[in-house]
PDB file of C-alpha atoms in Angstrom:
ATOM      1  CA  ASP F   1       0.303   0.076   0.136  1.00 63.00           C
ATOM      2  CA  THR F   2       1.678   3.178  -1.194  1.00 67.00           C
ATOM      3  CA  GLU F   3      -1.237   5.423  -0.738  1.00 90.00           C
ATOM      4  CA  VAL F   4      -1.877   8.646   1.414  1.00 96.00           C
ATOM      5  CA  THR F   5      -5.534   8.981   1.790  1.00 96.00           C
ATOM      6  CA  GLN F   6      -6.889  12.454   2.616  1.00 97.00           C
ATOM      7  CA  THR F   7     -10.693  13.182   3.663  1.00 97.00           C
ATOM      8  CA  PRO F   8     -12.681  14.696   2.810  1.00 97.00           C
ATOM      9  CA  LYS F   9     -11.851  15.652  -0.917  1.00 96.00           C
ATOM     10  CA  HIS F  10     -13.958  18.665  -0.892  1.00 97.00           C
ATOM     11  CA  LEU F  11     -15.043  21.126   1.973  1.00 97.00           C
ATOM     12  CA  VAL F  12     -17.010  24.237   2.184  1.00 97.00           C
ATOM     13  CA  MET F  13     -17.040  25.984   5.585  1.00 95.00           C
ATOM     14  CA  GLY F  14     -18.483  29.008   7.196  1.00 93.00           C
ATOM     15  CA  MET F  15     -15.706  31.325   8.937  1.00 92.00           C
ATOM     16  CA  THR F  16     -17.520  30.574  12.263  1.00 91.00           C
ATOM     17  CA  ASN F  17     -17.398  26.595  11.585  1.00 92.00           C
ATOM     18  CA  LYS F  18     -15.021  23.924  13.211  1.00 96.00           C
ATOM     19  CA  LYS F  19     -13.799  21.009  10.733  1.00 97.00           C
ATOM     20  CA  SER F  20     -11.009  18.770  10.451  1.00 98.00           C
ATOM     21  CA  LEU F  21      -8.956  17.349   7.758  1.00 98.00           C
ATOM     22  CA  LYS F  22      -7.819  13.966   7.997  1.00 98.00           C
ATOM     23  CA  CYS F  23      -4.800  12.188   6.597  1.00 98.00           C
ATOM     24  CA  GLU F  24      -3.701   8.546   6.775  1.00 97.00           C
ATOM     25  CA  GLN F  25      -0.916   6.566   5.469  1.00 96.00           C
ATOM     26  CA  HIS F  26      -0.044   2.836   6.199  1.00 93.00           C
ATOM     27  CA  MET F  27       3.583   2.707   4.886  1.00 91.00           C
ATOM     28  CA  GLY F  28       5.217   3.025   8.089  1.00 90.00           C
ATOM     29  CA  HIS F  29       6.662   6.494   7.280  1.00 92.00           C
ATOM     30  CA  ARG F  30       7.363   8.297  10.472  1.00 92.00           C
ATOM     31  CA  ALA F  31       7.174  11.885   8.839  1.00 93.00           C
ATOM     32  CA  MET F  32       4.182  13.621   7.867  1.00 95.00           C
ATOM     33  CA  TYR F  33       3.495  16.906   6.464  1.00 96.00           C
ATOM     34  CA  TRP F  34       0.702  19.525   5.651  1.00 97.00           C
ATOM     35  CA  TYR F  35       1.138  21.848   2.917  1.00 97.00           C
ATOM     36  CA  LYS F  36      -1.411  24.524   1.766  1.00 97.00           C
ATOM     37  CA  GLN F  37      -1.328  25.248  -2.168  1.00 97.00           C
ATOM     38  CA  LYS F  38      -2.953  28.000  -3.981  1.00 96.00           C
ATOM     39  CA  ALA F  39      -3.930  27.711  -7.643  1.00 92.00           C
ATOM     40  CA  LYS F  40      -0.569  27.913  -9.819  1.00 89.00           C
ATOM     41  CA  LYS F  41       1.627  28.362  -6.897  1.00 94.00           C
ATOM     42  CA  PRO F  42       3.894  25.720  -5.254  1.00 95.00           C
ATOM     43  CA  PRO F  43       3.045  23.851  -2.102  1.00 96.00           C
ATOM     44  CA  GLU F  44       3.754  25.951   1.222  1.00 95.00           C
ATOM     45  CA  LEU F  45       4.979  23.802   3.970  1.00 94.00           C
ATOM     46  CA  MET F  46       2.643  24.372   7.203  1.00 96.00           C
ATOM     47  CA  PHE F  47       3.664  21.719   9.575  1.00 96.00           C
ATOM     48  CA  VAL F  48       6.026  18.601   9.938  1.00 94.00           C
ATOM     49  CA  TYR F  49       5.416  15.758  12.358  1.00 95.00           C
ATOM     50  CA  SER F  50       8.308  13.336  12.716  1.00 92.00           C
ATOM     51  CA  TYR F  51       7.772  10.399  15.005  1.00 93.00           C
ATOM     52  CA  GLU F  52       4.555  11.695  16.060  1.00 95.00           C
ATOM     53  CA  LYS F  53       5.932  14.897  17.502  1.00 95.00           C
ATOM     54  CA  LEU F  54       5.823  18.360  15.971  1.00 96.00           C
ATOM     55  CA  SER F  55       9.034  19.197  14.344  1.00 93.00           C
ATOM     56  CA  ILE F  56       8.183  22.293  12.243  1.00 91.00           C
ATOM     57  CA  ASN F  57       5.651  25.023  12.463  1.00 93.00           C
ATOM     58  CA  GLU F  58       6.037  27.415   9.824  1.00 91.00           C
ATOM     59  CA  SER F  59       4.625  30.188  11.698  1.00 92.00           C
ATOM     60  CA  VAL F  60       1.086  29.274  10.716  1.00 96.00           C
ATOM     61  CA  PRO F  61      -1.850  31.122  12.354  1.00 96.00           C
ATOM     62  CA  SER F  62      -3.380  29.350  15.169  1.00 96.00           C
ATOM     63  CA  ARG F  63      -6.652  28.959  13.381  1.00 96.00           C
ATOM     64  CA  PHE F  64      -5.091  25.923  11.992  1.00 98.00           C
ATOM     65  CA  SER F  65      -4.266  23.306  14.551  1.00 97.00           C
ATOM     66  CA  PRO F  66      -2.391  19.973  13.633  1.00 98.00           C
ATOM     67  CA  GLU F  67      -2.506  16.846  15.493  1.00 97.00           C
ATOM     68  CA  CYS F  68      -0.734  13.379  15.083  1.00 97.00           C
ATOM     69  CA  PRO F  69      -2.476  10.919  17.286  1.00 95.00           C
ATOM     70  CA  ASN F  70      -0.465   7.883  16.030  1.00 94.00           C
ATOM     71  CA  SER F  71       2.158   7.106  13.124  1.00 91.00           C
ATOM     72  CA  SER F  72      -0.376   6.536  10.733  1.00 95.00           C
ATOM     73  CA  LEU F  73      -2.791   9.371  10.928  1.00 97.00           C
ATOM     74  CA  LEU F  74      -2.674  13.179  10.634  1.00 98.00           C
ATOM     75  CA  ASN F  75      -5.361  15.671  11.406  1.00 98.00           C
ATOM     76  CA  LEU F  76      -5.711  19.320  10.550  1.00 98.00           C
ATOM     77  CA  HIS F  77      -8.277  21.073  12.875  1.00 98.00           C
ATOM     78  CA  LEU F  78      -9.621  24.293  11.331  1.00 97.00           C
ATOM     79  CA  HIS F  79     -11.483  27.056  13.349  1.00 95.00           C
ATOM     80  CA  ALA F  80     -12.396  30.321  12.621  1.00 94.00           C
ATOM     81  CA  LEU F  81     -10.741  30.625   8.953  1.00 95.00           C
ATOM     82  CA  GLN F  82     -10.889  33.217   6.390  1.00 96.00           C
ATOM     83  CA  PRO F  83     -11.814  33.363   3.111  1.00 96.00           C
ATOM     84  CA  GLU F  84      -7.979  33.723   1.967  1.00 96.00           C
ATOM     85  CA  ASP F  85      -7.370  30.303   3.732  1.00 97.00           C
ATOM     86  CA  SER F  86      -9.326  28.872   0.773  1.00 98.00           C
ATOM     87  CA  ALA F  87      -6.732  26.587  -1.002  1.00 98.00           C
ATOM     88  CA  LEU F  88      -5.857  22.934  -1.822  1.00 98.00           C
ATOM     89  CA  TYR F  89      -4.395  21.252   1.653  1.00 98.00           C
ATOM     90  CA  LEU F  90      -2.073  18.571   0.731  1.00 97.00           C
ATOM     91  CA  CYS F  91      -0.721  15.774   3.123  1.00 97.00           C
ATOM     92  CA  ALA F  92       2.432  13.954   2.702  1.00 96.00           C
ATOM     93  CA  SER F  93       4.488  11.268   4.274  1.00 94.00           C
ATOM     94  CA  PHE F  94       8.183  10.559   3.763  1.00 90.00           C
ATOM     95  CA  PRO F  95      10.274   7.617   5.247  1.00 87.00           C
ATOM     96  CA  LEU F  96      12.839   8.316   7.845  1.00 81.00           C
ATOM     97  CA  ALA F  97      14.486   5.037   8.161  1.00 73.00           C
ATOM     98  CA  GLY F  98      17.285   4.620   5.752  1.00 71.00           C
ATOM     99  CA  ARG F  99      17.313   6.836   2.461  1.00 71.00           C
ATOM    100  CA  ARG F 100      14.614   9.483   1.730  1.00 70.00           C
ATOM    101  CA  THR F 101      13.560   7.857  -1.156  1.00 74.00           C
ATOM    102  CA  GLU F 102      10.059   9.743  -1.969  1.00 84.00           C
ATOM    103  CA  ALA F 103       7.474  11.578  -0.431  1.00 90.00           C
ATOM    104  CA  PHE F 104       4.111  10.223  -1.273  1.00 93.00           C
ATOM    105  CA  PHE F 105       1.165  12.889  -1.444  1.00 95.00           C
ATOM    106  CA  GLY F 106      -2.352  12.454  -0.899  1.00 96.00           C
ATOM    107  CA  GLN F 107      -5.000  13.748  -3.324  1.00 95.00           C
ATOM    108  CA  GLY F 108      -5.489  17.025  -1.305  1.00 96.00           C
ATOM    109  CA  THR F 109      -8.720  18.595   0.406  1.00 97.00           C
ATOM    110  CA  ARG F 110     -10.031  21.215  -1.642  1.00 97.00           C
ATOM    111  CA  LEU F 111     -11.029  23.986   0.930  1.00 97.00           C
ATOM    112  CA  THR F 112     -13.655  26.550   0.477  1.00 97.00           C
ATOM    113  CA  VAL F 113     -14.266  29.130   3.019  1.00 97.00           C
ATOM    114  CA  VAL F 114     -17.393  31.266   2.646  1.00 95.00           C
TER     115      VAL F 114
ATOM    116  CA  ALA K   1      17.848  27.364   5.297  1.00 80.00           C
ATOM    117  CA  GLN K   2      17.328  25.511   1.921  1.00 89.00           C
ATOM    118  CA  THR K   3      16.168  27.237  -1.027  1.00 94.00           C
ATOM    119  CA  VAL K   4      15.017  26.179  -4.605  1.00 97.00           C
ATOM    120  CA  THR K   5      14.830  28.215  -7.431  1.00 98.00           C
ATOM    121  CA  GLN K   6      13.139  27.691 -10.767  1.00 98.00           C
ATOM    122  CA  SER K   7      13.329  30.623 -13.189  1.00 96.00           C
ATOM    123  CA  GLN K   8      11.317  29.510 -15.866  1.00 97.00           C
ATOM    124  CA  PRO K   9       7.499  30.339 -15.029  1.00 97.00           C
ATOM    125  CA  GLU K  10       6.165  28.738 -18.182  1.00 97.00           C
ATOM    126  CA  MET K  11       8.086  26.426 -21.085  1.00 98.00           C
ATOM    127  CA  SER K  12       6.511  25.210 -24.145  1.00 98.00           C
ATOM    128  CA  VAL K  13       7.458  22.106 -26.271  1.00 98.00           C
ATOM    129  CA  GLN K  14       6.188  20.277 -29.472  1.00 98.00           C
ATOM    130  CA  GLU K  15       5.334  16.678 -29.263  1.00 98.00           C
ATOM    131  CA  ALA K  16       8.241  14.288 -29.758  1.00 97.00           C
ATOM    132  CA  GLU K  17      10.792  17.345 -28.771  1.00 98.00           C
ATOM    133  CA  THR K  18      13.064  17.581 -26.005  1.00 98.00           C
ATOM    134  CA  VAL K  19      12.683  20.252 -23.590  1.00 98.00           C
ATOM    135  CA  THR K  20      14.888  21.062 -20.334  1.00 98.00           C
ATOM    136  CA  LEU K  21      13.634  22.717 -17.063  1.00 98.00           C
ATOM    137  CA  SER K  22      16.099  24.538 -14.853  1.00 98.00           C
ATOM    138  CA  CYS K  23      16.409  24.314 -11.075  1.00 98.00           C
ATOM    139  CA  THR K  24      18.956  25.642  -8.744  1.00 98.00           C
ATOM    140  CA  TYR K  25      19.079  25.279  -5.131  1.00 97.00           C
ATOM    141  CA  ASP K  26      21.107  26.238  -2.013  1.00 96.00           C
ATOM    142  CA  THR K  27      21.731  24.142   1.182  1.00 93.00           C
ATOM    143  CA  SER K  28      24.598  24.152   3.556  1.00 91.00           C
ATOM    144  CA  GLU K  29      24.125  20.221   4.113  1.00 90.00           C
ATOM    145  CA  SER K  30      26.093  17.615   2.668  1.00 89.00           C
ATOM    146  CA  ASP K  31      23.734  14.715   2.463  1.00 89.00           C
ATOM    147  CA  TYR K  32      20.654  15.852   0.530  1.00 92.00           C
ATOM    148  CA  TYR K  33      18.018  14.706  -1.999  1.00 93.00           C
ATOM    149  CA  LEU K  34      16.677  16.447  -4.987  1.00 96.00           C
ATOM    150  CA  PHE K  35      13.349  15.505  -6.530  1.00 96.00           C
ATOM    151  CA  TRP K  36      11.041  16.800  -9.420  1.00 97.00           C
ATOM    152  CA  TYR K  37       7.578  16.434  -9.102  1.00 97.00           C
ATOM    153  CA  LYS K  38       4.805  16.652 -11.589  1.00 97.00           C
ATOM    154  CA  GLN K  39       1.642  17.922 -10.940  1.00 96.00           C
ATOM    155  CA  PRO K  40      -1.118  17.668 -13.537  1.00 95.00           C
ATOM    156  CA  PRO K  41      -4.503  19.499 -13.688  1.00 91.00           C
ATOM    157  CA  SER K  42      -5.852  16.818 -11.049  1.00 90.00           C
ATOM    158  CA  ARG K  43      -3.290  18.389  -8.527  1.00 91.00           C
ATOM    159  CA  GLN K  44      -2.179  14.999  -7.724  1.00 92.00           C
ATOM    160  CA  MET K  45       1.880  15.318  -6.855  1.00 94.00           C
ATOM    161  CA  ILE K  46       3.753  12.597  -8.784  1.00 94.00           C
ATOM    162  CA  LEU K  47       7.280  11.888  -8.502  1.00 94.00           C
ATOM    163  CA  VAL K  48       9.119  12.058 -11.676  1.00 97.00           C
ATOM    164  CA  ILE K  49      12.609  11.576 -10.730  1.00 96.00           C
ATOM    165  CA  ARG K  50      15.155  11.916  -7.555  1.00 95.00           C
ATOM    166  CA  GLN K  51      18.719  12.147  -7.149  1.00 95.00           C
ATOM    167  CA  GLU K  52      20.858  11.567  -4.097  1.00 92.00           C
ATOM    168  CA  ALA K  53      23.618  14.318  -3.653  1.00 92.00           C
ATOM    169  CA  TYR K  54      26.237  11.661  -2.817  1.00 91.00           C
ATOM    170  CA  LYS K  55      25.488  10.056  -6.445  1.00 91.00           C
ATOM    171  CA  GLN K  56      27.810  11.407  -9.147  1.00 88.00           C
ATOM    172  CA  GLN K  57      25.715   9.612 -11.698  1.00 94.00           C
ATOM    173  CA  ASN K  58      22.751  11.547 -13.169  1.00 96.00           C
ATOM    174  CA  ALA K  59      19.473   9.949 -12.406  1.00 95.00           C
ATOM    175  CA  THR K  60      17.301   8.606 -15.527  1.00 95.00           C
ATOM    176  CA  GLU K  61      13.869   7.358 -15.678  1.00 94.00           C
ATOM    177  CA  ASN K  62      12.669   6.415 -18.971  1.00 96.00           C
ATOM    178  CA  ARG K  63      12.228   9.648 -20.982  1.00 97.00           C
ATOM    179  CA  PHE K  64      13.212  11.695 -17.971  1.00 98.00           C
ATOM    180  CA  SER K  65      16.714  12.479 -16.989  1.00 97.00           C
ATOM    181  CA  VAL K  66      18.719  14.969 -14.967  1.00 98.00           C
ATOM    182  CA  ASN K  67      21.781  16.966 -15.194  1.00 97.00           C
ATOM    183  CA  PHE K  68      23.178  17.352 -11.637  1.00 97.00           C
ATOM    184  CA  GLN K  69      25.675  19.841 -11.272  1.00 96.00           C
ATOM    185  CA  LYS K  70      26.640  19.528  -7.473  1.00 95.00           C
ATOM    186  CA  ALA K  71      29.242  22.447  -7.443  1.00 95.00           C
ATOM    187  CA  ALA K  72      27.083  24.695  -9.373  1.00 96.00           C
ATOM    188  CA  LYS K  73      24.157  23.668  -7.284  1.00 96.00           C
ATOM    189  CA  SER K  74      22.190  23.040 -10.472  1.00 97.00           C
ATOM    190  CA  PHE K  75      19.493  20.252 -10.959  1.00 97.00           C
ATOM    191  CA  SER K  76      17.801  20.354 -14.374  1.00 98.00           C
ATOM    192  CA  LEU K  77      15.376  18.071 -15.972  1.00 98.00           C
ATOM    193  CA  LYS K  78      15.157  16.755 -19.561  1.00 98.00           C
ATOM    194  CA  ILE K  79      12.309  15.262 -20.863  1.00 98.00           C
ATOM    195  CA  SER K  80      12.862  13.614 -23.980  1.00 98.00           C
ATOM    196  CA  ASP K  81      10.109  12.612 -26.935  1.00 98.00           C
ATOM    197  CA  SER K  82       7.690  15.004 -25.216  1.00 98.00           C
ATOM    198  CA  GLN K  83       3.890  13.626 -25.113  1.00 97.00           C
ATOM    199  CA  LEU K  84       0.823  15.427 -24.594  1.00 97.00           C
ATOM    200  CA  GLY K  85       0.346  13.670 -21.082  1.00 96.00           C
ATOM    201  CA  ASP K  86       3.618  15.531 -19.937  1.00 97.00           C
ATOM    202  CA  ALA K  87       1.837  18.729 -19.646  1.00 97.00           C
ATOM    203  CA  ALA K  88       1.607  19.907 -16.011  1.00 97.00           C
ATOM    204  CA  MET K  89       3.486  22.136 -13.471  1.00 97.00           C
ATOM    205  CA  TYR K  90       6.634  20.649 -12.679  1.00 98.00           C
ATOM    206  CA  PHE K  91       8.297  21.302  -9.063  1.00 98.00           C
ATOM    207  CA  CYS K  92      11.988  20.918  -8.324  1.00 98.00           C
ATOM    208  CA  ALA K  93      12.254  20.055  -4.348  1.00 96.00           C
ATOM    209  CA  LEU K  94      14.928  19.492  -2.047  1.00 95.00           C
ATOM    210  CA  THR K  95      15.382  17.851   1.245  1.00 91.00           C
ATOM    211  CA  SER K  96      18.138  16.648   3.574  1.00 87.00           C
ATOM    212  CA  ASN K  97      18.883  13.474   5.500  1.00 81.00           C
ATOM    213  CA  SER K  98      19.233  15.320   8.796  1.00 80.00           C
ATOM    214  CA  GLY K  99      16.345  17.686   8.440  1.00 78.00           C
ATOM    215  CA  TYR K 100      12.646  17.038   7.799  1.00 82.00           C
ATOM    216  CA  ALA K 101      11.692  20.314   5.608  1.00 85.00           C
ATOM    217  CA  LEU K 102      10.801  19.374   1.891  1.00 89.00           C
ATOM    218  CA  ASN K 103      10.847  22.609   0.211  1.00 92.00           C
ATOM    219  CA  PHE K 104       9.429  23.356  -3.474  1.00 95.00           C
ATOM    220  CA  GLY K 105      10.862  25.700  -6.111  1.00 97.00           C
ATOM    221  CA  LYS K 106       8.061  28.215  -7.528  1.00 97.00           C
ATOM    222  CA  GLY K 107       7.115  25.743 -10.311  1.00 97.00           C
ATOM    223  CA  THR K 108       7.603  25.685 -14.237  1.00 98.00           C
ATOM    224  CA  SER K 109       4.092  25.173 -16.126  1.00 97.00           C
ATOM    225  CA  LEU K 110       4.857  23.006 -19.362  1.00 98.00           C
ATOM    226  CA  LEU K 111       2.801  23.140 -22.306  1.00 98.00           C
ATOM    227  CA  VAL K 112       3.177  20.388 -24.957  1.00 98.00           C
ATOM    228  CA  THR K 113       1.610  21.247 -28.367  1.00 97.00           C
ATOM    229  CA  PRO K 114       0.832  18.623 -31.100  1.00 95.00           C
TER     230      PRO K 114
END
C-alpha cells in the first residue's frame, strides 16, 4: 500500500465553523506533512510531524491546529478560518528510516471558506 | 535554510521534441536529496525522478533524465520525446537527510503542443 489518503476531498465551511481534515498512511513513514497550495503556486509547508512530534511549524496562524494521534494518522483542525485560507491542502509522508526515497502525497482537500 | 529556485515560469515544447527545465538550489547540508515532481490538472503530486547528492551519476527514468551539477548547485530535468500527457506543473524539491523540511521551487508550467 503506497497511498496517502485524505478526507474529505472537498470541504466548504463558514468562517465560524470548526472542521477537521484527515490524512492516513500505512507505509510506516514516520514523517508527515501538511502543505497549503493556492492555484498555480507551489505547495507551502505548514507543519511537519516526525515520530509523532511536531518538528516544524512554519509560523502558521493558530486557527490551524495540527494533531498526530499515531504514526499513521494526521489531522488538521480548522477554526474561524478566513476566505483567504481557501486552498488545496496536501498531506504527504516521508520515510525516515534509511534513505529519503520519495515523499508520497495525498490527493488533497479542496477547501473553500465562505 | 535551504532554498530552491526555478526561473522558468512557463515552457512550451512540441510533441516528440526535447525540453529542459532548470532548477538551482542552495543548502548547507552535505547529504541531501533532490526531486522533480509533476502536478497535472488533477493536482496529484507525482514523483518524476530523484537524485541523491552523494551519487555522481545522473538519474534517469525512461524519457526523463537529470543533469546534476553539484558544485554549481544545479539540477535540471530533461524530458525527451515529449508527450501530450507530460503537460503539467513541474516542481523541483529539496530535502536533507538530517532535517525534515521538503521545500519546493515556484514551479514551471509545461505546455506540450501537437
